[in-house]
Coordinates of C-alpha atoms in Angstrom, one line a residue:
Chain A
X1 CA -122.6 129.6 -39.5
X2 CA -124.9 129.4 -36.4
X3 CA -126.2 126.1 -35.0
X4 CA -129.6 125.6 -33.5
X5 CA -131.2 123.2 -31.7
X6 CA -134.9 121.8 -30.4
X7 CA -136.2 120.5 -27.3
X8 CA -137.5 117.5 -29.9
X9 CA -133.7 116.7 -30.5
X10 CA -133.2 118.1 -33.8
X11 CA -130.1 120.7 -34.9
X12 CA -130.6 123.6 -37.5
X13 CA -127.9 125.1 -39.0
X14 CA -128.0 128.3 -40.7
X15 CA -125.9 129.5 -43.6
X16 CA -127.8 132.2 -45.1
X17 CA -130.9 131.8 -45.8
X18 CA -131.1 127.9 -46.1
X19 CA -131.5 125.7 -42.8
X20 CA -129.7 122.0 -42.8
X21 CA -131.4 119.9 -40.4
X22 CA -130.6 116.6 -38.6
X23 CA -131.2 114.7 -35.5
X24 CA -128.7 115.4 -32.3
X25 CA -126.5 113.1 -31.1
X26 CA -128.9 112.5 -28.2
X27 CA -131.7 111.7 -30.4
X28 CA -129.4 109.0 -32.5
X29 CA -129.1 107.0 -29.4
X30 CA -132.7 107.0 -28.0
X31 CA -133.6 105.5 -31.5
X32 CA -131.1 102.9 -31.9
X33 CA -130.0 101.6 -35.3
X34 CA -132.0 103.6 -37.9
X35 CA -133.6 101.0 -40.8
X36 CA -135.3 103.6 -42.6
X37 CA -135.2 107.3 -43.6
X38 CA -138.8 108.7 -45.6
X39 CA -137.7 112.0 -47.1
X40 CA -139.7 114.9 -48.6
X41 CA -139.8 115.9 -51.7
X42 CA -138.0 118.7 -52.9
X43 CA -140.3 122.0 -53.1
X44 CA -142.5 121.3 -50.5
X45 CA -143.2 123.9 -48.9
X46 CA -143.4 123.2 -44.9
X47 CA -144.7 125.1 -42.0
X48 CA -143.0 124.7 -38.8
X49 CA -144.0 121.8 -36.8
X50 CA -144.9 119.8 -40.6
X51 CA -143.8 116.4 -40.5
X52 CA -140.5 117.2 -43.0
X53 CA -139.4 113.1 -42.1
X54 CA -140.1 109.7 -40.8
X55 CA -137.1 108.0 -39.4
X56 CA -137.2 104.3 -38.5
X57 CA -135.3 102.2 -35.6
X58 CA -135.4 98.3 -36.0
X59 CA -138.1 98.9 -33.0
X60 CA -140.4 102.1 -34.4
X61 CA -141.2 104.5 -36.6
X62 CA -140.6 108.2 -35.6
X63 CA -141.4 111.8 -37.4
X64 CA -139.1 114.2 -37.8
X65 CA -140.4 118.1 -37.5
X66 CA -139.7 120.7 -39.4
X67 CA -138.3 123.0 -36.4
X68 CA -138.5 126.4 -39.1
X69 CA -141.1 126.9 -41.5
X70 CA -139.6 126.4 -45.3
X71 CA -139.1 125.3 -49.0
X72 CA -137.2 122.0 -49.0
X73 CA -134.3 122.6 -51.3
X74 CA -132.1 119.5 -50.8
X75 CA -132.5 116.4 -49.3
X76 CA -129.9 114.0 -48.3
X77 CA -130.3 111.0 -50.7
X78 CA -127.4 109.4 -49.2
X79 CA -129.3 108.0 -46.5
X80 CA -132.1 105.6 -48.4
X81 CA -129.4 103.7 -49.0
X82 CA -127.4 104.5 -45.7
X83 CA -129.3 105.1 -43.0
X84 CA -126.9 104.1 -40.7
X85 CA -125.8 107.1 -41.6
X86 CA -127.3 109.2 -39.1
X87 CA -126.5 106.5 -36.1
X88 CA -122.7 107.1 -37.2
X89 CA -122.6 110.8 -38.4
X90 CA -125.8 112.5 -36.9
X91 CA -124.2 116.0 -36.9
X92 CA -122.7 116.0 -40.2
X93 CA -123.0 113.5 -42.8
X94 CA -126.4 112.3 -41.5
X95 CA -128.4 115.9 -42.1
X96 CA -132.0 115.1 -43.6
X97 CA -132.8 118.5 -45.2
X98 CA -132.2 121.8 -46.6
X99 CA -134.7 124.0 -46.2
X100 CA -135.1 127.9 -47.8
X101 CA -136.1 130.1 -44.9
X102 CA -139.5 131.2 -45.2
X103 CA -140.4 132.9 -41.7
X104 CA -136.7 133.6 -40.3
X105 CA -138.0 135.5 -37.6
X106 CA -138.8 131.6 -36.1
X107 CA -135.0 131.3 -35.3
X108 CA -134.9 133.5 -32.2
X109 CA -137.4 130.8 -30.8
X110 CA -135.0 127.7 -31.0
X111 CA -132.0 127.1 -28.6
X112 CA -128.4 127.8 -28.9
X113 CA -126.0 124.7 -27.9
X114 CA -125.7 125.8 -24.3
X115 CA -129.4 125.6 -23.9
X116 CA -129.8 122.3 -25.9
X117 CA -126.9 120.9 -23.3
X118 CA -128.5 122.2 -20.3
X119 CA -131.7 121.0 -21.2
X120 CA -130.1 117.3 -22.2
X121 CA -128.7 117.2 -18.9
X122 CA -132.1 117.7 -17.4
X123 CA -133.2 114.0 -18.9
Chain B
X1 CA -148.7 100.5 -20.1
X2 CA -147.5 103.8 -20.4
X3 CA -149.0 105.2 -17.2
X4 CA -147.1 102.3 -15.3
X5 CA -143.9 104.5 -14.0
X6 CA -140.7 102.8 -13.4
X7 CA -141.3 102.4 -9.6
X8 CA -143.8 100.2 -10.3
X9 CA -142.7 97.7 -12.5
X10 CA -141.3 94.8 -11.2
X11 CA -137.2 93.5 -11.9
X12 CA -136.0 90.2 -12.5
X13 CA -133.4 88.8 -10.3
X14 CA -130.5 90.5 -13.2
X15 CA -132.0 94.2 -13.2
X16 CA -128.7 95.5 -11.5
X17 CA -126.8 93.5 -14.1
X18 CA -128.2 95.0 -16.6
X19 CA -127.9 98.3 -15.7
X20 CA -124.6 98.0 -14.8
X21 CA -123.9 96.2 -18.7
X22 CA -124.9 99.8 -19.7
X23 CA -128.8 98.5 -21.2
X24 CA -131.5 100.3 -21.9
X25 CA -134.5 99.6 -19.4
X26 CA -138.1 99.5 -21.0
X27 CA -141.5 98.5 -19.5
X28 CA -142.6 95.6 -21.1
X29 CA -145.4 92.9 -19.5
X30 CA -145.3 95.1 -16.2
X31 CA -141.2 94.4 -16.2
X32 CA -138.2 96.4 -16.2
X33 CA -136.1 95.1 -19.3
X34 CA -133.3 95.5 -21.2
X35 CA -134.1 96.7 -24.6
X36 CA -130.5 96.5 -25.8
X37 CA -126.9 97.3 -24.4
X38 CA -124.8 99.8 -26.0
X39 CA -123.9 97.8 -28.8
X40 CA -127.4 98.0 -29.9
X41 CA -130.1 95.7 -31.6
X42 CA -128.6 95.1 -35.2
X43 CA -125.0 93.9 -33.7
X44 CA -126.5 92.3 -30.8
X45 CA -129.2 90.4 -33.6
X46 CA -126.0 89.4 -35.6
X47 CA -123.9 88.2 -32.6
X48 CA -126.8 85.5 -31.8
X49 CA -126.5 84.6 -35.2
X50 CA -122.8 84.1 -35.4
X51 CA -121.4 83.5 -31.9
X52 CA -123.5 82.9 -28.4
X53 CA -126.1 85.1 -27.2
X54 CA -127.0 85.9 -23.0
X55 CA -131.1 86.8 -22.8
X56 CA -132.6 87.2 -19.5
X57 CA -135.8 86.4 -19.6
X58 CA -137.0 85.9 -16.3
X59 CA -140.1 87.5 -16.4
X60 CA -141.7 84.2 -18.2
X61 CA -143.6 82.5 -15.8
X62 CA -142.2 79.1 -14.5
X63 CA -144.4 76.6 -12.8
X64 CA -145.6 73.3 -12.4
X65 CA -148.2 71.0 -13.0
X66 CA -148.2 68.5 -10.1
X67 CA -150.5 65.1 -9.9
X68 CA -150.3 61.4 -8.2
X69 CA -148.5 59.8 -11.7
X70 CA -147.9 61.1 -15.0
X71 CA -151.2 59.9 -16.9
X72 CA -153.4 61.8 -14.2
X73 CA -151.3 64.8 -14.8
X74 CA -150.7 64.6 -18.7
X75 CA -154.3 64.1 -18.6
X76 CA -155.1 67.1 -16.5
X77 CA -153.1 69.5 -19.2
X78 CA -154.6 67.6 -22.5
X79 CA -158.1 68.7 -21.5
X80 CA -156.8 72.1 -21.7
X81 CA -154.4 71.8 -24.5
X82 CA -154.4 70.3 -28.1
X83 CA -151.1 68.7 -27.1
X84 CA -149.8 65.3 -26.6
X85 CA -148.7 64.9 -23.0
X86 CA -149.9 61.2 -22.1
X87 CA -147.0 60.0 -24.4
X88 CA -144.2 62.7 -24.3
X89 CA -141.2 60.5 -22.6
X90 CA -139.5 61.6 -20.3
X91 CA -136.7 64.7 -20.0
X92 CA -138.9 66.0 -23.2
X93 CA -140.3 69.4 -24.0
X94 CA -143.4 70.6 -25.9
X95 CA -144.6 73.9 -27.3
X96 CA -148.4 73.3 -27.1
X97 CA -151.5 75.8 -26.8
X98 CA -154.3 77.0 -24.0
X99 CA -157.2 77.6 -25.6
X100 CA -160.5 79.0 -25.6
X101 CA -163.9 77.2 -25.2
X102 CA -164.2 79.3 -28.3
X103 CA -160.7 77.9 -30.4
X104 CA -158.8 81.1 -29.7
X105 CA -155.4 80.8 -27.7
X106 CA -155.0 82.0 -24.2
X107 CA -151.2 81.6 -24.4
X108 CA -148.6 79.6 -26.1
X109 CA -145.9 77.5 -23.7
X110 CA -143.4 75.2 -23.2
X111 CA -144.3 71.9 -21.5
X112 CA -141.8 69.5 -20.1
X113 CA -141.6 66.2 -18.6
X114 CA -138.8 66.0 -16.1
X115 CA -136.5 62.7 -16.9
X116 CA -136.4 61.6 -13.0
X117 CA -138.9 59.3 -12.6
X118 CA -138.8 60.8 -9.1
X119 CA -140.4 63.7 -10.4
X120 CA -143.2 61.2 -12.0
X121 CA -146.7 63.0 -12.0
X122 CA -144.8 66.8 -12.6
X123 CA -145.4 68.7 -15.9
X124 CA -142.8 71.9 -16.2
X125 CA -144.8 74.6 -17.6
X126 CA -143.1 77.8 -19.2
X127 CA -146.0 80.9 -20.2
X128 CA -145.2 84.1 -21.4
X129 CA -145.0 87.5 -19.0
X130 CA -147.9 89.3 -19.6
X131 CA -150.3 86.4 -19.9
X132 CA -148.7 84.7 -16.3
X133 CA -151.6 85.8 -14.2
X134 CA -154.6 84.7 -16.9
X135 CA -152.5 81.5 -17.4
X136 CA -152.5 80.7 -13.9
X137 CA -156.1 81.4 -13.1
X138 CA -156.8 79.7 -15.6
X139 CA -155.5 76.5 -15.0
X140 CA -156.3 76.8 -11.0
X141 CA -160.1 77.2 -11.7
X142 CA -160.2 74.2 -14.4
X143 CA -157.6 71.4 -13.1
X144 CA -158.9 69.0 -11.3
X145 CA -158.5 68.4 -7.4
X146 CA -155.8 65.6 -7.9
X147 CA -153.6 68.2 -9.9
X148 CA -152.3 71.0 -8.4
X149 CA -150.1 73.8 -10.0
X150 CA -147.1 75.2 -7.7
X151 CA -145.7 78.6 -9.0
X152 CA -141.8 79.0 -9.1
X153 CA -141.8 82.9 -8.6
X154 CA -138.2 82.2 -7.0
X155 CA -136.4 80.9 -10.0
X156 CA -134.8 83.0 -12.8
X157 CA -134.6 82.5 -16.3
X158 CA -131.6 82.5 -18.8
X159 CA -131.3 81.5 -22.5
X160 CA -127.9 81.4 -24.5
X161 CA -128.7 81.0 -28.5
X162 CA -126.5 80.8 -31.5
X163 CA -124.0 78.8 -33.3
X164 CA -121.6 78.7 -30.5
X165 CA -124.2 78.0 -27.5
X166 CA -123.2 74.3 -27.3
X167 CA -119.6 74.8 -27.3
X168 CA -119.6 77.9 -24.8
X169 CA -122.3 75.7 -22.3
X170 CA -120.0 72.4 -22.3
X171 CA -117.6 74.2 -20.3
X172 CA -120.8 75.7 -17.6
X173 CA -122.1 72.5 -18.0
X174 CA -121.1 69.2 -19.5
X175 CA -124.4 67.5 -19.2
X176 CA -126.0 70.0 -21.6
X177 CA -123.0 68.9 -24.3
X178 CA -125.0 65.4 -25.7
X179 CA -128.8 66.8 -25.0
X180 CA -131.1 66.4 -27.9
X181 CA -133.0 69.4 -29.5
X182 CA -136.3 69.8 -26.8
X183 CA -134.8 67.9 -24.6
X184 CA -134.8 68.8 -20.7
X185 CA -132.5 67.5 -17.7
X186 CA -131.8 68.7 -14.2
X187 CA -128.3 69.6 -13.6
X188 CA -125.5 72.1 -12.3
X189 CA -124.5 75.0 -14.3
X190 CA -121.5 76.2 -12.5
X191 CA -122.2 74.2 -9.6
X192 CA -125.9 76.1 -9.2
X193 CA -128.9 73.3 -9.3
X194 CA -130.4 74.1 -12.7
X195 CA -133.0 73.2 -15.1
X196 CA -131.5 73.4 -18.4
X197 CA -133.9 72.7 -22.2
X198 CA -132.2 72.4 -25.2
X199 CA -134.8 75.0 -26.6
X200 CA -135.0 78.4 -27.4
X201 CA -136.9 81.4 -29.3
X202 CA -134.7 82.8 -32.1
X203 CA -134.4 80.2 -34.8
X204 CA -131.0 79.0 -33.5
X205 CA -129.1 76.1 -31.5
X206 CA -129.0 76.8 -27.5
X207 CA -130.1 76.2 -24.6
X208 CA -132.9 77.7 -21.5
X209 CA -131.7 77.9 -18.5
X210 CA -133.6 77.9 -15.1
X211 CA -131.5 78.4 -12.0
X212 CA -132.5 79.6 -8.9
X213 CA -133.1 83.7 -8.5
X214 CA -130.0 84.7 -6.3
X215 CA -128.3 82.6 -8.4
X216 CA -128.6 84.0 -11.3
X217 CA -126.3 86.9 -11.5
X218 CA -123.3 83.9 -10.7
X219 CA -124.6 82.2 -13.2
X220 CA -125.2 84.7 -16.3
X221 CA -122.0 86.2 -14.9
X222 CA -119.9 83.3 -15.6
X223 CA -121.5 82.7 -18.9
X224 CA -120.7 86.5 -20.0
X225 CA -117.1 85.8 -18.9
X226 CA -116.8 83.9 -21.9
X227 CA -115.5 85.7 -25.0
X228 CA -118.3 84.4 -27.2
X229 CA -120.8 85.6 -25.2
X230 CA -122.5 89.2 -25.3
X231 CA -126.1 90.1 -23.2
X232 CA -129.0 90.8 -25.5
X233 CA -132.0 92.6 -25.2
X234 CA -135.6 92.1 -26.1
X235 CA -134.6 94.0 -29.5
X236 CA -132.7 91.4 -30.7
X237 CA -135.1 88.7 -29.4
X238 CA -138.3 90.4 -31.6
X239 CA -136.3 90.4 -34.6
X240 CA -134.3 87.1 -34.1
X241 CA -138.3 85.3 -33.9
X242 CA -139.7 87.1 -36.5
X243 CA -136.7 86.5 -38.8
X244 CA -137.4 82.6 -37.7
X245 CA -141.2 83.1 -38.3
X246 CA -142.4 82.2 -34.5
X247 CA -145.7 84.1 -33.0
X248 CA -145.1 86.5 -30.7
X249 CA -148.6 86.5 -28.1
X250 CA -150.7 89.8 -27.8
X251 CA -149.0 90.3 -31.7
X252 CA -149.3 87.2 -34.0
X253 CA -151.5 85.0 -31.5
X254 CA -154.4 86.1 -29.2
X255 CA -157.8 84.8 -28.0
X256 CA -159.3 85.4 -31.3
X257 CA -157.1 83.6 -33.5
X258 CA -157.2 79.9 -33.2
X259 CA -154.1 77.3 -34.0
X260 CA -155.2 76.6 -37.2
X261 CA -155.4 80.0 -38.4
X262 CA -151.7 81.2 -36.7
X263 CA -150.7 78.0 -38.5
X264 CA -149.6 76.2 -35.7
X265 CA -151.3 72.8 -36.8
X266 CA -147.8 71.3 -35.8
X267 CA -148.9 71.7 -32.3
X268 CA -151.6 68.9 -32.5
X269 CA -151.0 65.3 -33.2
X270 CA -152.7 63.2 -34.5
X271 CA -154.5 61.4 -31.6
X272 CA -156.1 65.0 -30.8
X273 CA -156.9 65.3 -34.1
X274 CA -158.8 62.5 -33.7
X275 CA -159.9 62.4 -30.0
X276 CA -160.4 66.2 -29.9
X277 CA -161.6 66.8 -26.1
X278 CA -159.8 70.0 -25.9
X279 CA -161.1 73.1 -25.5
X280 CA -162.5 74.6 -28.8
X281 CA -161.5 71.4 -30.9
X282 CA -164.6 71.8 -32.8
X283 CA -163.9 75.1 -34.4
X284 CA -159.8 74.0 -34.3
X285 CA -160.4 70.7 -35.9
X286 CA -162.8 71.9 -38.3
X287 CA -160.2 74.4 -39.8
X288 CA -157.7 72.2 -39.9
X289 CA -159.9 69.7 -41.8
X290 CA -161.5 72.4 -44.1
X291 CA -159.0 75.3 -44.5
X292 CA -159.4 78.0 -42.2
X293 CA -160.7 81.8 -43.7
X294 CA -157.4 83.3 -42.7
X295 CA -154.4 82.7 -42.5
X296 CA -151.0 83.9 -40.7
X297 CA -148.1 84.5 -43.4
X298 CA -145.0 86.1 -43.6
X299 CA -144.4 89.3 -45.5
X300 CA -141.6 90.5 -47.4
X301 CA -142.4 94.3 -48.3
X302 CA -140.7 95.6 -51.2
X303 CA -138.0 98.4 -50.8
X304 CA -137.1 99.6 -47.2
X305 CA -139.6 100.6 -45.4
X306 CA -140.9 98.6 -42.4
X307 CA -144.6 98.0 -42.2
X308 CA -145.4 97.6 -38.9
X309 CA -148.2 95.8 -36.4
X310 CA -151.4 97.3 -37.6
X311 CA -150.5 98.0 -40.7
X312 CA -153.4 96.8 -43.2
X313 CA -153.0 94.5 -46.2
X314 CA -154.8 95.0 -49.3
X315 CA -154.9 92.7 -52.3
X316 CA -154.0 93.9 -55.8
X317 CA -157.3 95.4 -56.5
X318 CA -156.9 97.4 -53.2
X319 CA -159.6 95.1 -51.6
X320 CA -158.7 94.9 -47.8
X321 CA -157.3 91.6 -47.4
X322 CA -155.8 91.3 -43.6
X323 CA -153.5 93.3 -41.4
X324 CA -149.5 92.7 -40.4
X325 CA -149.4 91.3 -36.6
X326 CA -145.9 91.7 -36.5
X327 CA -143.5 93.5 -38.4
X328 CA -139.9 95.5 -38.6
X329 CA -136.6 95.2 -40.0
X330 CA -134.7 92.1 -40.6
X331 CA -130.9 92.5 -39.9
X332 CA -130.1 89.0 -41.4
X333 CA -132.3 89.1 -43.7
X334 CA -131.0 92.7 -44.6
X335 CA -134.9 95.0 -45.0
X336 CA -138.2 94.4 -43.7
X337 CA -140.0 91.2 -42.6
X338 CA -143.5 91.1 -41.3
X339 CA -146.4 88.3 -40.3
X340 CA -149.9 89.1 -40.7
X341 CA -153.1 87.3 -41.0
X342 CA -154.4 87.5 -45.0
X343 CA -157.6 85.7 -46.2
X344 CA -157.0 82.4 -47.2
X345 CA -157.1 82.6 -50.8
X346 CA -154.1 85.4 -50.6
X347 CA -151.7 83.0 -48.2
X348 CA -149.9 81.9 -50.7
X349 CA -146.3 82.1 -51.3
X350 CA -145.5 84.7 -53.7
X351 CA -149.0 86.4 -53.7
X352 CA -148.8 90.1 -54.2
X353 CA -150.0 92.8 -51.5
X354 CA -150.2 96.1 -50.7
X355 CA -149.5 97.7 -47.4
X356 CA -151.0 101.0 -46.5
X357 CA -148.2 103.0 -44.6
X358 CA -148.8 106.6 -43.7
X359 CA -151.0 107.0 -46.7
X360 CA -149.0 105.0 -49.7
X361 CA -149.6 101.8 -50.5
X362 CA -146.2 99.7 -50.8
X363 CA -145.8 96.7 -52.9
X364 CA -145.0 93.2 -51.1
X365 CA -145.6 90.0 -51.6
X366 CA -146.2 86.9 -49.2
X367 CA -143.2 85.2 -48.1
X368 CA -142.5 81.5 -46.8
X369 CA -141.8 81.1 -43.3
X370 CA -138.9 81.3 -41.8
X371 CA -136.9 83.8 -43.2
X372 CA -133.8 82.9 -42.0
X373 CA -133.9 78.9 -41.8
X374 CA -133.9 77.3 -38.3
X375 CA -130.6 76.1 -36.9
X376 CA -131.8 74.0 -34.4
X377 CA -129.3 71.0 -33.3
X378 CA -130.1 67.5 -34.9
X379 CA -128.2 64.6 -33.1
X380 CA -126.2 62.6 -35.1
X381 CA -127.7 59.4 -36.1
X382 CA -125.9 56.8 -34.4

């Protein structure tokens, strides 16, 4: 499995053709204690740069990107209920979707984790 | 505010403090302030709540009202004010209003009346950050000559709140053990000169603290020494006054609502009731007497999702009824709170909304105020 990652703070990973996707580490701690996770529903079909989430800090509301284009497959259900979730576990148990693949050719355009790290260190 | 880059804001006299306590610094009312420390805004919310909370909050404006003898003074502020300041005794405090010639509020503050009678003829005023410069222009161009106001820019601002406030400030202070609830003395804290109020913004028991600025590091220092006592941010502090229902200016209160509408009729006794002679009493008064047309409420939304300032209300025919002024997540109340302004016949209790967020409309329904009940310390009767 290959992990990706976005200069907007979110991390792809890849195991065939699906793509989980969650917010970085990074990203957890700029928001603070997440309130509220708006999901989308499963079969949407999103274009990358669609809004594929809203997540929710005590102080804002933020969207979440869909960094691939794709058909949501799964999404984490866990976290309306837990949302704390993805303050505690960004990088594994606080994923937000699964999306099928739909334009794969999109993945050469994200970072790997070297490049997410350099450009972390930048901020 | 977003153009305003870091190197221009201004700092309070505990900016290194705070960046050394490992805080997040945010613009806010053309200050440099600490959002939250690393614990971040729920545990610092339920600290205040259970043990003894540090805010700095400096960047309030401090300053006095300063005539020949307390009626000329008290006098002075009433014509400005709905408040009652010609018989407030003295060491007490007052959360009164400036308002418009039109009934709206310029700002909502703390007044006090020191308890020295050497200090006869000075009114302690306390105004929010960001209305400081209005305030004070304000008052300069409508006080009268015998009245002068006298800025403190030198002195900080502390305030420890929660359950454990009284016991953790009798060691800092043992003057500030037997104070009454808005109650105000001069004092040490620590052995620094201090004004100290029992007072304070998040529903709870504690105390407001003004000290001198290059004392105030000793001082909030010495107080975070104490194991019951963490720093908070201005995280906590929005969700710690919403929770406890109190107006947050440029959000719940502004020059177009009036204190009858924001609901803050508690603010004006009865001989201004009566008397009026403040600015905008006609408007004021007549709401009061006759109901105003809107009304500020809180707002429980249904489910989890935060509705947020600006958020409009509809009724239950999708009729818009009035828009949420402040809103977010509750951590002791445990999902989302909110205030808004509704029409008057939707205000109250119980009354079911809508609330359009990105596109839905979400069930909620209008909620009694506060929702966490106040905590404020009551003096044994003797």
């Amino acid at each position: 499995m290959t992990t990706y990652f976005t200069k907007d703070h979110e991390w792809i990973r890849i195991d065939g053709d699906v793509a989980t996707v969650g917010i970085t580490d990074y990203a957890q701690s700029q928001l603070g204690d997440v309130v509220y996770v708006e999901l989308p529903e499963i079969g949407k079909a999103l274009a990358k740069g669609d809004e594929a989430a809203v997540v929710e800090s005590v102080k804002a509301a933020s969207e979440v990107f869909a960094p691939v284009s794709g058909t949501v497959e799964a999404v984490n259900v866990a976290l309306t209920d837990e949302p704390g979730k993805i303050n505690e576990s960004p990088e594994a148990e606080g994923w937000f979707v699964k999306l099928k693949l739909t334009a794969s050719d999109e993945l050469a355009e994200l970072l790997d984790e070297e490049a997410y790290k350099a450009f972390v260190e930048t901020l | 505010m977003t153009e305003i880059s870091d190197t221009e804001l201004l700092e309070t006299p505990l900016a290194s403090l705070h960046r050394e306590l490992g805080a997040r610094m945010v613009p806010f009312a053309g200050y440099s302030m600490p959002v939250q420390y690393p614990k971040g805004i729920i545990a610092e919310h339920n600290w205040t709540r259970e043990s003894a909370g540090l805010f700095d909050v400096s960047h309030m404006g401090q300053a006095f009202l300063v005539g020949p003898d307390h009626a000329t003074t008290a006098r002075a502020l009433e014509a400005l004010t709905p408040g009652e300041f010609a018989a407030l005794a003295p060491g007490r405090v007052r959360y009164t209003l400036l308002t418009t010639d039109r009934g709206g509020i310029i700002d909502d503050l703390m007044v006090t009346r020191p308890l020295d009678p050497a200090e006869d003829g000075v009114l302690g005023l306390i105004v929010n950050a960001g209305r400081k410069v209005i305030d004070y222009a304000h008052l300069a161009a409508r006080l009268p000559a015998d009245v002068g106001l006298q800025v403190a820019e030198d002195r900080a601002l502390l305030a420890l709140q929660g359950p454990k406030a009284a016991a953790v400030f009798a060691r800092h202070c043992p003057a500030a053990a037997a104070m009454g609830f808005m109650t105000s003395i001069r004092t040490e804290v620590d052995g620094v000169e201090a004004i100290v109020s029992r007072s304070g913004y998040t529903g709870e028991d504690g105390y407001e603290i003004s000290v001198p600025g290059d004392a105030a590091e000793r001082v909030a220092r010495a107080l975070l020494a104490d194991a019951e006592v963490e720093p908070i941010g201005l995280g906590a502090r929005d969700s710690l006054r919403l929770e406890a229902g109190l107006c947050l200016y440029g959000h719940d209160i502004d020059e177009a609502t009036s204190p009858a509408e924001a609901d803050l009729g508690f603010a004006i006794p009865k001989r201004r009731r009566i008397e009026g002679g403040f600015p905008g009493a006609d408007r004021i008064l007549g709401e009061l007497a006759s109901g105003a047309p809107r009304l500020r409420v809180g707002i429980r939304p249904e489910g989890r999702a935060p509705a947020r300032d600006g958020t409009e209300i509809r009724d239950a025919s999708g009729t818009l009824v009035g828009i949420v002024t402040s809103g977010g997540f509750g951590p002791s109340v445990g999902g989302p709170i909110a205030m808004g302004y509704v029409a008057a016949d939707c205000a109250a209790p119980g009354t079911p909304l809508l609330l359009s967020v990105r596109g839905k409309d979400l069930p909620a329904s209008v909620a009694p105020l506060p929702f966490v009940p106040h905590r404020y310390y009551r003096k044994p009767s003797a």
